[in-house]
Protein backbone atom coordinates (compact mmCIF):
# COMPACT_ATOMS: atom_id res chain seq x y z
CA UNK A 1 0.00 0.00 0.00
CA UNK A 2 1.22 3.50 -0.81
CA UNK A 3 2.21 5.73 2.08
CA UNK A 4 2.81 9.46 1.75
CA UNK A 5 6.49 10.08 1.02
CA UNK A 6 7.15 6.68 -0.52
CA UNK A 7 9.24 6.45 -3.66
CA UNK A 8 8.11 6.01 -7.22
CA UNK A 9 8.89 2.32 -6.76
CA UNK A 10 5.88 2.05 -4.47
CA UNK A 11 3.67 3.58 -7.13
CA UNK A 12 4.95 1.04 -9.64
CA UNK A 13 4.26 -1.74 -7.14
CA UNK A 14 0.75 -0.41 -6.62
CA UNK A 15 0.12 -0.50 -10.36
CA UNK A 16 1.17 -4.14 -10.46
CA UNK A 17 -1.08 -5.01 -7.54
CA UNK A 18 -4.06 -3.36 -9.21
CA UNK A 19 -3.25 -5.06 -12.50
CA UNK A 20 -3.04 -8.43 -10.73
CA UNK A 21 -6.45 -7.74 -9.19
CA UNK A 22 -7.82 -7.05 -12.66
CA UNK A 23 -6.43 -10.34 -13.92
CA UNK A 24 -8.05 -12.11 -10.98
CA UNK A 25 -11.33 -10.18 -11.39
CA UNK A 26 -10.89 -9.21 -7.74
CA UNK A 27 -13.08 -6.14 -7.40
CA UNK A 28 -12.69 -5.65 -3.65
CA UNK A 29 -8.89 -5.70 -3.78
CA UNK A 30 -8.98 -3.19 -6.63
CA UNK A 31 -11.28 -0.98 -4.60
CA UNK A 32 -9.12 -1.06 -1.49
CA UNK A 33 -5.91 -0.37 -3.41
CA UNK A 34 -7.35 2.53 -5.38
CA UNK A 35 -8.98 4.17 -2.37
CA UNK A 36 -5.78 3.71 -0.38
CA UNK A 37 -3.76 5.53 -3.02
CA UNK A 38 -6.30 8.33 -3.25
CA UNK A 39 -6.50 8.77 0.51
CA UNK A 40 -2.75 8.99 1.09
CA UNK A 41 -1.38 10.19 -2.24
CA UNK A 42 -4.19 12.39 -3.50
CA UNK A 43 -6.32 12.44 -6.61
CA UNK A 44 -3.60 13.61 -9.00
CA UNK A 45 -1.39 10.70 -8.03
CA UNK A 46 -4.02 7.99 -8.21
CA UNK A 47 -5.35 9.21 -11.56
CA UNK A 48 -2.20 10.29 -13.40
CA UNK A 49 0.36 7.89 -11.95
CA UNK A 50 -1.70 4.80 -11.18
CA UNK A 51 -5.02 4.42 -12.97
CA UNK A 52 -4.18 5.87 -16.38
CA UNK A 53 -1.03 3.73 -16.81
CA UNK A 54 -2.97 0.65 -15.68
CA UNK A 55 -5.84 1.36 -18.08
CA UNK A 56 -3.40 1.97 -20.92
CA UNK A 57 -1.75 -1.38 -20.22
CA UNK A 58 -5.09 -3.17 -20.09
CA UNK A 59 -6.18 -1.53 -23.34
CA UNK A 60 -2.96 -2.44 -25.13
CA UNK A 61 -3.15 -6.06 -23.97
CA UNK A 62 -6.81 -6.30 -24.96
CA UNK A 63 -6.00 -4.89 -28.41
CA UNK A 64 -3.24 -7.46 -28.88
CA UNK A 65 -5.47 -10.33 -27.74
CA UNK A 66 -3.59 -10.94 -24.49
CA UNK A 67 -6.61 -10.01 -22.35
CA UNK A 68 -10.28 -10.71 -22.87
CA UNK A 69 -12.94 -8.06 -23.18
CA UNK A 70 -14.17 -9.35 -19.81
CA UNK A 71 -11.03 -8.03 -18.12
CA UNK A 72 -11.25 -4.69 -19.94
CA UNK A 73 -14.90 -4.19 -19.01
CA UNK A 74 -14.32 -5.38 -15.44
CA UNK A 75 -11.48 -2.90 -14.93
CA UNK A 76 -13.49 0.00 -16.35
CA UNK A 77 -16.59 -0.83 -14.32
CA UNK A 78 -14.73 -1.10 -11.02
CA UNK A 79 -12.70 2.06 -11.60
CA UNK A 80 -15.86 4.02 -12.41
CA UNK A 81 -17.49 2.71 -9.26
CA UNK A 82 -14.53 3.41 -6.99
CA UNK A 83 -13.94 6.88 -8.42
CA UNK A 84 -17.43 7.80 -7.25
CA UNK A 85 -16.25 7.10 -3.69
CA UNK A 86 -13.27 9.43 -3.86
CA UNK A 87 -12.91 11.97 -1.11
CA UNK A 88 -14.08 15.31 -2.49
CA UNK A 89 -12.10 18.48 -1.76
CA UNK A 90 -13.58 21.11 0.50
CA UNK A 91 -14.87 24.13 -1.39
CA UNK A 92 -12.05 26.63 -1.86
CA UNK A 93 -14.06 29.32 -3.61
CA UNK A 94 -17.61 30.61 -3.00
CA UNK A 95 -18.68 30.00 -6.60
CA UNK A 96 -17.29 27.10 -8.58
CA UNK A 97 -16.58 27.57 -12.28
CA UNK A 98 -18.20 25.08 -14.65
CA UNK A 99 -16.19 23.20 -17.26
CA UNK A 100 -18.08 21.12 -19.82
CA UNK A 101 -16.38 17.86 -20.84
CA UNK A 102 -17.48 15.70 -23.76
CA UNK A 103 -16.37 13.11 -26.27
CA UNK A 104 -17.44 14.18 -29.80
CA UNK A 105 -19.59 12.02 -32.09
CA UNK A 106 -17.99 8.64 -32.72
CA UNK A 107 -15.74 8.81 -29.66
CA UNK A 108 -16.85 5.98 -27.38
CA UNK A 109 -14.34 5.96 -24.52
CA UNK A 110 -15.29 8.43 -21.81
CA UNK A 111 -13.62 6.91 -18.75
CA UNK A 112 -10.54 9.15 -19.16
CA UNK A 113 -12.84 12.19 -19.11
CA UNK A 114 -14.44 11.03 -15.88
CA UNK A 115 -11.04 10.50 -14.27
CA UNK A 116 -9.71 13.84 -15.52
CA UNK A 117 -12.79 15.51 -14.07
CA UNK A 118 -11.67 14.38 -10.60
CA UNK A 119 -8.42 16.30 -11.06
CA UNK A 120 -10.39 19.39 -12.09
CA UNK A 121 -12.54 19.08 -8.96
CA UNK A 122 -9.34 19.19 -6.90
CA UNK A 123 -8.56 22.52 -8.57
CA UNK A 124 -11.86 24.09 -7.55
CA UNK A 125 -13.64 23.64 -10.87
CA UNK A 126 -17.06 22.08 -11.47
CA UNK A 127 -16.80 19.54 -14.30
CA UNK A 128 -19.97 18.73 -16.23
CA UNK A 129 -19.21 15.41 -17.93
CA UNK A 130 -21.50 14.70 -20.88
CA UNK A 131 -19.91 11.36 -21.74
CA UNK A 132 -19.21 9.43 -24.92
CA UNK A 133 -20.51 10.07 -28.43
CA UNK A 134 -21.98 13.48 -27.57
CA UNK A 135 -23.43 15.52 -30.41
CA UNK A 136 -21.93 18.91 -31.14
CA UNK A 137 -25.35 20.45 -30.57
CA UNK A 138 -25.59 18.96 -27.09
CA UNK A 139 -22.08 20.10 -26.19
CA UNK A 140 -22.78 23.66 -27.35
CA UNK A 141 -26.09 23.70 -25.46
CA UNK A 142 -24.36 22.54 -22.27
CA UNK A 143 -21.69 25.22 -22.57
CA UNK A 144 -24.38 27.88 -22.88
CA UNK A 145 -26.72 26.57 -20.19
CA UNK A 146 -23.91 26.11 -17.65
CA UNK A 147 -22.22 29.40 -18.55
CA UNK A 148 -19.13 27.22 -18.81
CA UNK A 149 -15.76 28.89 -18.51
CA UNK A 150 -14.10 26.20 -20.63
CA UNK A 151 -14.94 23.13 -22.71
CA UNK A 152 -12.75 20.03 -22.78
CA UNK A 153 -13.08 17.64 -25.72
CA UNK A 154 -11.37 14.25 -25.68
CA UNK A 155 -11.05 11.37 -28.09
CA UNK A 156 -8.86 9.26 -30.31
CA UNK A 157 -9.70 10.47 -33.83
CA UNK A 158 -8.11 13.81 -34.78
CA UNK A 159 -9.61 13.72 -38.27
CA UNK A 160 -13.08 14.01 -36.77
CA UNK A 161 -12.16 17.30 -35.13
CA UNK A 162 -10.48 18.73 -38.21
CA UNK A 163 -13.47 17.85 -40.39
CA UNK A 164 -15.77 19.78 -38.05
CA UNK A 165 -13.43 22.74 -37.59
CA UNK A 166 -16.18 25.27 -38.37
CA UNK A 167 -18.39 23.85 -35.60
CA UNK A 168 -15.50 23.77 -33.14
CA UNK A 169 -14.49 27.33 -34.02
CA UNK A 170 -18.05 28.45 -33.31
CA UNK A 171 -18.03 26.59 -29.99
CA UNK A 172 -14.80 28.36 -29.05
CA UNK A 173 -16.61 31.68 -29.33
CA UNK A 174 -18.65 30.69 -26.27
CA UNK A 175 -15.79 29.35 -24.14
CA UNK A 176 -12.14 28.34 -24.53
CA UNK A 177 -11.94 24.86 -26.05
CA UNK A 178 -9.21 22.50 -24.91
CA UNK A 179 -8.61 19.16 -26.59
CA UNK A 180 -7.20 16.07 -24.88
CA UNK A 181 -5.60 12.95 -26.30
CA UNK A 182 -4.96 12.14 -29.96
CA UNK A 183 -8.08 14.15 -30.83
CA UNK A 184 -5.98 17.29 -30.48
CA UNK A 185 -3.07 16.23 -32.68
CA UNK A 186 -2.12 18.78 -35.34
CA UNK A 187 -4.98 21.04 -34.26
CA UNK A 188 -4.79 24.60 -35.57
CA UNK A 189 -8.35 25.83 -35.03
CA UNK A 190 -8.63 29.38 -33.63
CA UNK A 191 -9.65 29.34 -29.98
CA UNK A 192 -8.70 25.66 -29.56
CA UNK A 193 -5.76 24.56 -27.39
CA UNK A 194 -4.33 21.02 -27.34
CA UNK A 195 -3.75 19.81 -23.79
CA UNK A 196 -0.41 18.52 -22.59
CA UNK A 197 -0.02 14.71 -22.43
CA UNK A 198 1.07 15.28 -18.82
CA UNK A 199 -2.22 15.01 -16.93
CA UNK A 200 -1.20 17.39 -14.14
CA UNK A 201 -0.05 20.04 -16.60
CA UNK A 202 -3.25 19.51 -18.60
CA UNK A 203 -5.42 20.02 -15.52
CA UNK A 204 -3.55 23.23 -14.75
CA UNK A 205 -4.08 24.35 -18.35
CA UNK A 206 -7.82 23.92 -17.95
CA UNK A 207 -7.75 25.84 -14.68
CA UNK A 208 -5.85 28.70 -16.33
CA UNK A 209 -8.28 28.78 -19.25
CA UNK A 210 -11.28 28.84 -16.92
CA UNK A 211 -9.83 31.51 -14.64
CA UNK A 212 -8.01 33.97 -16.90
CA UNK A 213 -6.11 36.77 -15.22
CA UNK A 214 -7.84 40.07 -15.85
CA UNK A 215 -6.16 43.44 -15.65
CA UNK A 216 -8.14 46.08 -13.73
CA UNK A 217 -9.30 49.03 -15.76
CA UNK A 218 -6.71 51.79 -15.62
CA UNK A 219 -3.95 49.50 -14.33
CA UNK A 220 -0.42 50.19 -15.51
CA UNK A 221 0.68 47.14 -17.53
CA UNK A 222 3.93 48.65 -18.78
PDB file of C-alpha atoms in Angstrom:
ATOM      1  CA  UNK A   1       0.000   0.000   0.000  1.00  0.00           C
ATOM      2  CA  UNK A   2       1.218   3.501  -0.810  1.00  0.00           C
ATOM      3  CA  UNK A   3       2.206   5.728   2.083  1.00  0.00           C
ATOM      4  CA  UNK A   4       2.811   9.457   1.749  1.00  0.00           C
ATOM      5  CA  UNK A   5       6.488  10.079   1.018  1.00  0.00           C
ATOM      6  CA  UNK A   6       7.151   6.682  -0.522  1.00  0.00           C
ATOM      7  CA  UNK A   7       9.244   6.446  -3.656  1.00  0.00           C
ATOM      8  CA  UNK A   8       8.113   6.011  -7.221  1.00  0.00           C
ATOM      9  CA  UNK A   9       8.893   2.324  -6.761  1.00  0.00           C
ATOM     10  CA  UNK A  10       5.885   2.050  -4.470  1.00  0.00           C
ATOM     11  CA  UNK A  11       3.671   3.584  -7.133  1.00  0.00           C
ATOM     12  CA  UNK A  12       4.948   1.038  -9.644  1.00  0.00           C
ATOM     13  CA  UNK A  13       4.264  -1.735  -7.145  1.00  0.00           C
ATOM     14  CA  UNK A  14       0.754  -0.406  -6.625  1.00  0.00           C
ATOM     15  CA  UNK A  15       0.117  -0.498 -10.360  1.00  0.00           C
ATOM     16  CA  UNK A  16       1.172  -4.137 -10.459  1.00  0.00           C
ATOM     17  CA  UNK A  17      -1.079  -5.013  -7.545  1.00  0.00           C
ATOM     18  CA  UNK A  18      -4.059  -3.355  -9.214  1.00  0.00           C
ATOM     19  CA  UNK A  19      -3.247  -5.056 -12.499  1.00  0.00           C
ATOM     20  CA  UNK A  20      -3.039  -8.430 -10.727  1.00  0.00           C
ATOM     21  CA  UNK A  21      -6.449  -7.739  -9.188  1.00  0.00           C
ATOM     22  CA  UNK A  22      -7.824  -7.047 -12.663  1.00  0.00           C
ATOM     23  CA  UNK A  23      -6.433 -10.343 -13.918  1.00  0.00           C
ATOM     24  CA  UNK A  24      -8.054 -12.106 -10.976  1.00  0.00           C
ATOM     25  CA  UNK A  25     -11.325 -10.183 -11.394  1.00  0.00           C
ATOM     26  CA  UNK A  26     -10.886  -9.210  -7.743  1.00  0.00           C
ATOM     27  CA  UNK A  27     -13.081  -6.141  -7.404  1.00  0.00           C
ATOM     28  CA  UNK A  28     -12.690  -5.653  -3.652  1.00  0.00           C
ATOM     29  CA  UNK A  29      -8.887  -5.704  -3.784  1.00  0.00           C
ATOM     30  CA  UNK A  30      -8.976  -3.188  -6.627  1.00  0.00           C
ATOM     31  CA  UNK A  31     -11.282  -0.978  -4.600  1.00  0.00           C
ATOM     32  CA  UNK A  32      -9.124  -1.061  -1.485  1.00  0.00           C
ATOM     33  CA  UNK A  33      -5.911  -0.374  -3.406  1.00  0.00           C
ATOM     34  CA  UNK A  34      -7.348   2.535  -5.382  1.00  0.00           C
ATOM     35  CA  UNK A  35      -8.984   4.172  -2.368  1.00  0.00           C
ATOM     36  CA  UNK A  36      -5.775   3.710  -0.382  1.00  0.00           C
ATOM     37  CA  UNK A  37      -3.759   5.531  -3.024  1.00  0.00           C
ATOM     38  CA  UNK A  38      -6.301   8.330  -3.247  1.00  0.00           C
ATOM     39  CA  UNK A  39      -6.496   8.766   0.508  1.00  0.00           C
ATOM     40  CA  UNK A  40      -2.749   8.986   1.090  1.00  0.00           C
ATOM     41  CA  UNK A  41      -1.382  10.192  -2.237  1.00  0.00           C
ATOM     42  CA  UNK A  42      -4.191  12.391  -3.504  1.00  0.00           C
ATOM     43  CA  UNK A  43      -6.322  12.439  -6.613  1.00  0.00           C
ATOM     44  CA  UNK A  44      -3.601  13.610  -9.004  1.00  0.00           C
ATOM     45  CA  UNK A  45      -1.389  10.697  -8.034  1.00  0.00           C
ATOM     46  CA  UNK A  46      -4.023   7.988  -8.208  1.00  0.00           C
ATOM     47  CA  UNK A  47      -5.354   9.211 -11.558  1.00  0.00           C
ATOM     48  CA  UNK A  48      -2.204  10.293 -13.403  1.00  0.00           C
ATOM     49  CA  UNK A  49       0.356   7.894 -11.946  1.00  0.00           C
ATOM     50  CA  UNK A  50      -1.699   4.795 -11.176  1.00  0.00           C
ATOM     51  CA  UNK A  51      -5.018   4.419 -12.975  1.00  0.00           C
ATOM     52  CA  UNK A  52      -4.179   5.868 -16.381  1.00  0.00           C
ATOM     53  CA  UNK A  53      -1.026   3.727 -16.811  1.00  0.00           C
ATOM     54  CA  UNK A  54      -2.972   0.652 -15.679  1.00  0.00           C
ATOM     55  CA  UNK A  55      -5.841   1.360 -18.079  1.00  0.00           C
ATOM     56  CA  UNK A  56      -3.399   1.970 -20.922  1.00  0.00           C
ATOM     57  CA  UNK A  57      -1.749  -1.379 -20.225  1.00  0.00           C
ATOM     58  CA  UNK A  58      -5.095  -3.172 -20.086  1.00  0.00           C
ATOM     59  CA  UNK A  59      -6.182  -1.535 -23.339  1.00  0.00           C
ATOM     60  CA  UNK A  60      -2.963  -2.442 -25.129  1.00  0.00           C
ATOM     61  CA  UNK A  61      -3.153  -6.056 -23.970  1.00  0.00           C
ATOM     62  CA  UNK A  62      -6.808  -6.301 -24.961  1.00  0.00           C
ATOM     63  CA  UNK A  63      -6.003  -4.885 -28.410  1.00  0.00           C
ATOM     64  CA  UNK A  64      -3.241  -7.463 -28.875  1.00  0.00           C
ATOM     65  CA  UNK A  65      -5.467 -10.335 -27.743  1.00  0.00           C
ATOM     66  CA  UNK A  66      -3.591 -10.945 -24.486  1.00  0.00           C
ATOM     67  CA  UNK A  67      -6.607 -10.011 -22.353  1.00  0.00           C
ATOM     68  CA  UNK A  68     -10.276 -10.708 -22.870  1.00  0.00           C
ATOM     69  CA  UNK A  69     -12.942  -8.062 -23.178  1.00  0.00           C
ATOM     70  CA  UNK A  70     -14.173  -9.354 -19.809  1.00  0.00           C
ATOM     71  CA  UNK A  71     -11.029  -8.026 -18.119  1.00  0.00           C
ATOM     72  CA  UNK A  72     -11.254  -4.690 -19.937  1.00  0.00           C
ATOM     73  CA  UNK A  73     -14.902  -4.187 -19.008  1.00  0.00           C
ATOM     74  CA  UNK A  74     -14.323  -5.380 -15.442  1.00  0.00           C
ATOM     75  CA  UNK A  75     -11.484  -2.903 -14.926  1.00  0.00           C
ATOM     76  CA  UNK A  76     -13.486  -0.003 -16.352  1.00  0.00           C
ATOM     77  CA  UNK A  77     -16.585  -0.829 -14.316  1.00  0.00           C
ATOM     78  CA  UNK A  78     -14.728  -1.099 -11.017  1.00  0.00           C
ATOM     79  CA  UNK A  79     -12.698   2.058 -11.603  1.00  0.00           C
ATOM     80  CA  UNK A  80     -15.859   4.017 -12.412  1.00  0.00           C
ATOM     81  CA  UNK A  81     -17.494   2.712  -9.258  1.00  0.00           C
ATOM     82  CA  UNK A  82     -14.527   3.414  -6.991  1.00  0.00           C
ATOM     83  CA  UNK A  83     -13.935   6.884  -8.422  1.00  0.00           C
ATOM     84  CA  UNK A  84     -17.434   7.795  -7.254  1.00  0.00           C
ATOM     85  CA  UNK A  85     -16.255   7.097  -3.695  1.00  0.00           C
ATOM     86  CA  UNK A  86     -13.267   9.428  -3.864  1.00  0.00           C
ATOM     87  CA  UNK A  87     -12.908  11.973  -1.106  1.00  0.00           C
ATOM     88  CA  UNK A  88     -14.079  15.309  -2.488  1.00  0.00           C
ATOM     89  CA  UNK A  89     -12.102  18.479  -1.764  1.00  0.00           C
ATOM     90  CA  UNK A  90     -13.585  21.113   0.496  1.00  0.00           C
ATOM     91  CA  UNK A  91     -14.866  24.130  -1.390  1.00  0.00           C
ATOM     92  CA  UNK A  92     -12.049  26.634  -1.859  1.00  0.00           C
ATOM     93  CA  UNK A  93     -14.062  29.323  -3.606  1.00  0.00           C
ATOM     94  CA  UNK A  94     -17.614  30.607  -2.996  1.00  0.00           C
ATOM     95  CA  UNK A  95     -18.681  29.997  -6.600  1.00  0.00           C
ATOM     96  CA  UNK A  96     -17.287  27.098  -8.584  1.00  0.00           C
ATOM     97  CA  UNK A  97     -16.577  27.569 -12.277  1.00  0.00           C
ATOM     98  CA  UNK A  98     -18.198  25.083 -14.648  1.00  0.00           C
ATOM     99  CA  UNK A  99     -16.190  23.197 -17.263  1.00  0.00           C
ATOM    100  CA  UNK A 100     -18.085  21.115 -19.824  1.00  0.00           C
ATOM    101  CA  UNK A 101     -16.382  17.861 -20.842  1.00  0.00           C
ATOM    102  CA  UNK A 102     -17.480  15.698 -23.758  1.00  0.00           C
ATOM    103  CA  UNK A 103     -16.365  13.109 -26.273  1.00  0.00           C
ATOM    104  CA  UNK A 104     -17.437  14.178 -29.805  1.00  0.00           C
ATOM    105  CA  UNK A 105     -19.589  12.016 -32.089  1.00  0.00           C
ATOM    106  CA  UNK A 106     -17.993   8.636 -32.721  1.00  0.00           C
ATOM    107  CA  UNK A 107     -15.737   8.809 -29.655  1.00  0.00           C
ATOM    108  CA  UNK A 108     -16.849   5.984 -27.384  1.00  0.00           C
ATOM    109  CA  UNK A 109     -14.336   5.959 -24.518  1.00  0.00           C
ATOM    110  CA  UNK A 110     -15.293   8.429 -21.815  1.00  0.00           C
ATOM    111  CA  UNK A 111     -13.618   6.908 -18.746  1.00  0.00           C
ATOM    112  CA  UNK A 112     -10.536   9.153 -19.159  1.00  0.00           C
ATOM    113  CA  UNK A 113     -12.840  12.187 -19.113  1.00  0.00           C
ATOM    114  CA  UNK A 114     -14.444  11.026 -15.881  1.00  0.00           C
ATOM    115  CA  UNK A 115     -11.038  10.498 -14.273  1.00  0.00           C
ATOM    116  CA  UNK A 116      -9.713  13.835 -15.517  1.00  0.00           C
ATOM    117  CA  UNK A 117     -12.795  15.514 -14.067  1.00  0.00           C
ATOM    118  CA  UNK A 118     -11.675  14.384 -10.601  1.00  0.00           C
ATOM    119  CA  UNK A 119      -8.423  16.303 -11.064  1.00  0.00           C
ATOM    120  CA  UNK A 120     -10.389  19.387 -12.091  1.00  0.00           C
ATOM    121  CA  UNK A 121     -12.537  19.076  -8.960  1.00  0.00           C
ATOM    122  CA  UNK A 122      -9.341  19.191  -6.904  1.00  0.00           C
ATOM    123  CA  UNK A 123      -8.562  22.523  -8.573  1.00  0.00           C
ATOM    124  CA  UNK A 124     -11.857  24.092  -7.550  1.00  0.00           C
ATOM    125  CA  UNK A 125     -13.645  23.641 -10.867  1.00  0.00           C
ATOM    126  CA  UNK A 126     -17.062  22.081 -11.467  1.00  0.00           C
ATOM    127  CA  UNK A 127     -16.803  19.543 -14.302  1.00  0.00           C
ATOM    128  CA  UNK A 128     -19.971  18.726 -16.228  1.00  0.00           C
ATOM    129  CA  UNK A 129     -19.207  15.410 -17.925  1.00  0.00           C
ATOM    130  CA  UNK A 130     -21.501  14.700 -20.878  1.00  0.00           C
ATOM    131  CA  UNK A 131     -19.912  11.365 -21.743  1.00  0.00           C
ATOM    132  CA  UNK A 132     -19.210   9.430 -24.921  1.00  0.00           C
ATOM    133  CA  UNK A 133     -20.514  10.072 -28.429  1.00  0.00           C
ATOM    134  CA  UNK A 134     -21.977  13.478 -27.574  1.00  0.00           C
ATOM    135  CA  UNK A 135     -23.430  15.519 -30.405  1.00  0.00           C
ATOM    136  CA  UNK A 136     -21.927  18.913 -31.141  1.00  0.00           C
ATOM    137  CA  UNK A 137     -25.351  20.452 -30.572  1.00  0.00           C
ATOM    138  CA  UNK A 138     -25.585  18.958 -27.086  1.00  0.00           C
ATOM    139  CA  UNK A 139     -22.082  20.105 -26.190  1.00  0.00           C
ATOM    140  CA  UNK A 140     -22.779  23.655 -27.349  1.00  0.00           C
ATOM    141  CA  UNK A 141     -26.085  23.704 -25.458  1.00  0.00           C
ATOM    142  CA  UNK A 142     -24.363  22.545 -22.266  1.00  0.00           C
ATOM    143  CA  UNK A 143     -21.691  25.224 -22.571  1.00  0.00           C
ATOM    144  CA  UNK A 144     -24.381  27.881 -22.875  1.00  0.00           C
ATOM    145  CA  UNK A 145     -26.722  26.569 -20.192  1.00  0.00           C
ATOM    146  CA  UNK A 146     -23.908  26.109 -17.648  1.00  0.00           C
ATOM    147  CA  UNK A 147     -22.224  29.396 -18.548  1.00  0.00           C
ATOM    148  CA  UNK A 148     -19.135  27.215 -18.807  1.00  0.00           C
ATOM    149  CA  UNK A 149     -15.761  28.887 -18.512  1.00  0.00           C
ATOM    150  CA  UNK A 150     -14.102  26.200 -20.633  1.00  0.00           C
ATOM    151  CA  UNK A 151     -14.939  23.134 -22.713  1.00  0.00           C
ATOM    152  CA  UNK A 152     -12.748  20.027 -22.785  1.00  0.00           C
ATOM    153  CA  UNK A 153     -13.078  17.640 -25.724  1.00  0.00           C
ATOM    154  CA  UNK A 154     -11.373  14.246 -25.678  1.00  0.00           C
ATOM    155  CA  UNK A 155     -11.046  11.371 -28.086  1.00  0.00           C
ATOM    156  CA  UNK A 156      -8.858   9.258 -30.315  1.00  0.00           C
ATOM    157  CA  UNK A 157      -9.703  10.471 -33.833  1.00  0.00           C
ATOM    158  CA  UNK A 158      -8.105  13.810 -34.778  1.00  0.00           C
ATOM    159  CA  UNK A 159      -9.605  13.718 -38.273  1.00  0.00           C
ATOM    160  CA  UNK A 160     -13.076  14.007 -36.766  1.00  0.00           C
ATOM    161  CA  UNK A 161     -12.158  17.296 -35.128  1.00  0.00           C
ATOM    162  CA  UNK A 162     -10.481  18.734 -38.206  1.00  0.00           C
ATOM    163  CA  UNK A 163     -13.469  17.850 -40.391  1.00  0.00           C
ATOM    164  CA  UNK A 164     -15.768  19.784 -38.050  1.00  0.00           C
ATOM    165  CA  UNK A 165     -13.429  22.741 -37.586  1.00  0.00           C
ATOM    166  CA  UNK A 166     -16.185  25.272 -38.369  1.00  0.00           C
ATOM    167  CA  UNK A 167     -18.388  23.849 -35.598  1.00  0.00           C
ATOM    168  CA  UNK A 168     -15.502  23.770 -33.138  1.00  0.00           C
ATOM    169  CA  UNK A 169     -14.494  27.327 -34.019  1.00  0.00           C
ATOM    170  CA  UNK A 170     -18.054  28.448 -33.313  1.00  0.00           C
ATOM    171  CA  UNK A 171     -18.030  26.586 -29.987  1.00  0.00           C
ATOM    172  CA  UNK A 172     -14.799  28.363 -29.053  1.00  0.00           C
ATOM    173  CA  UNK A 173     -16.608  31.683 -29.327  1.00  0.00           C
ATOM    174  CA  UNK A 174     -18.655  30.691 -26.271  1.00  0.00           C
ATOM    175  CA  UNK A 175     -15.790  29.347 -24.141  1.00  0.00           C
ATOM    176  CA  UNK A 176     -12.140  28.336 -24.528  1.00  0.00           C
ATOM    177  CA  UNK A 177     -11.944  24.857 -26.055  1.00  0.00           C
ATOM    178  CA  UNK A 178      -9.206  22.499 -24.908  1.00  0.00           C
ATOM    179  CA  UNK A 179      -8.610  19.162 -26.587  1.00  0.00           C
ATOM    180  CA  UNK A 180      -7.197  16.075 -24.876  1.00  0.00           C
ATOM    181  CA  UNK A 181      -5.601  12.951 -26.300  1.00  0.00           C
ATOM    182  CA  UNK A 182      -4.964  12.140 -29.961  1.00  0.00           C
ATOM    183  CA  UNK A 183      -8.078  14.155 -30.829  1.00  0.00           C
ATOM    184  CA  UNK A 184      -5.975  17.292 -30.482  1.00  0.00           C
ATOM    185  CA  UNK A 185      -3.069  16.226 -32.679  1.00  0.00           C
ATOM    186  CA  UNK A 186      -2.125  18.785 -35.338  1.00  0.00           C
ATOM    187  CA  UNK A 187      -4.978  21.039 -34.260  1.00  0.00           C
ATOM    188  CA  UNK A 188      -4.790  24.600 -35.573  1.00  0.00           C
ATOM    189  CA  UNK A 189      -8.348  25.835 -35.025  1.00  0.00           C
ATOM    190  CA  UNK A 190      -8.635  29.383 -33.631  1.00  0.00           C
ATOM    191  CA  UNK A 191      -9.646  29.335 -29.982  1.00  0.00           C
ATOM    192  CA  UNK A 192      -8.698  25.657 -29.561  1.00  0.00           C
ATOM    193  CA  UNK A 193      -5.761  24.562 -27.388  1.00  0.00           C
ATOM    194  CA  UNK A 194      -4.326  21.015 -27.338  1.00  0.00           C
ATOM    195  CA  UNK A 195      -3.754  19.807 -23.789  1.00  0.00           C
ATOM    196  CA  UNK A 196      -0.408  18.516 -22.586  1.00  0.00           C
ATOM    197  CA  UNK A 197      -0.016  14.715 -22.426  1.00  0.00           C
ATOM    198  CA  UNK A 198       1.066  15.276 -18.815  1.00  0.00           C
ATOM    199  CA  UNK A 199      -2.220  15.013 -16.929  1.00  0.00           C
ATOM    200  CA  UNK A 200      -1.201  17.390 -14.140  1.00  0.00           C
ATOM    201  CA  UNK A 201      -0.053  20.037 -16.596  1.00  0.00           C
ATOM    202  CA  UNK A 202      -3.247  19.509 -18.603  1.00  0.00           C
ATOM    203  CA  UNK A 203      -5.417  20.020 -15.522  1.00  0.00           C
ATOM    204  CA  UNK A 204      -3.548  23.228 -14.750  1.00  0.00           C
ATOM    205  CA  UNK A 205      -4.075  24.351 -18.355  1.00  0.00           C
ATOM    206  CA  UNK A 206      -7.823  23.920 -17.953  1.00  0.00           C
ATOM    207  CA  UNK A 207      -7.751  25.840 -14.685  1.00  0.00           C
ATOM    208  CA  UNK A 208      -5.854  28.699 -16.333  1.00  0.00           C
ATOM    209  CA  UNK A 209      -8.276  28.780 -19.254  1.00  0.00           C
ATOM    210  CA  UNK A 210     -11.278  28.836 -16.924  1.00  0.00           C
ATOM    211  CA  UNK A 211      -9.825  31.506 -14.636  1.00  0.00           C
ATOM    212  CA  UNK A 212      -8.011  33.975 -16.898  1.00  0.00           C
ATOM    213  CA  UNK A 213      -6.114  36.771 -15.217  1.00  0.00           C
ATOM    214  CA  UNK A 214      -7.837  40.072 -15.853  1.00  0.00           C
ATOM    215  CA  UNK A 215      -6.163  43.440 -15.653  1.00  0.00           C
ATOM    216  CA  UNK A 216      -8.135  46.076 -13.727  1.00  0.00           C
ATOM    217  CA  UNK A 217      -9.302  49.033 -15.755  1.00  0.00           C
ATOM    218  CA  UNK A 218      -6.709  51.787 -15.617  1.00  0.00           C
ATOM    219  CA  UNK A 219      -3.947  49.501 -14.334  1.00  0.00           C
ATOM    220  CA  UNK A 220      -0.420  50.189 -15.510  1.00  0.00           C
ATOM    221  CA  UNK A 221       0.684  47.136 -17.535  1.00  0.00           C
ATOM    222  CA  UNK A 222       3.934  48.648 -18.776  1.00  0.00           C
TER     223      UNK A 222
END
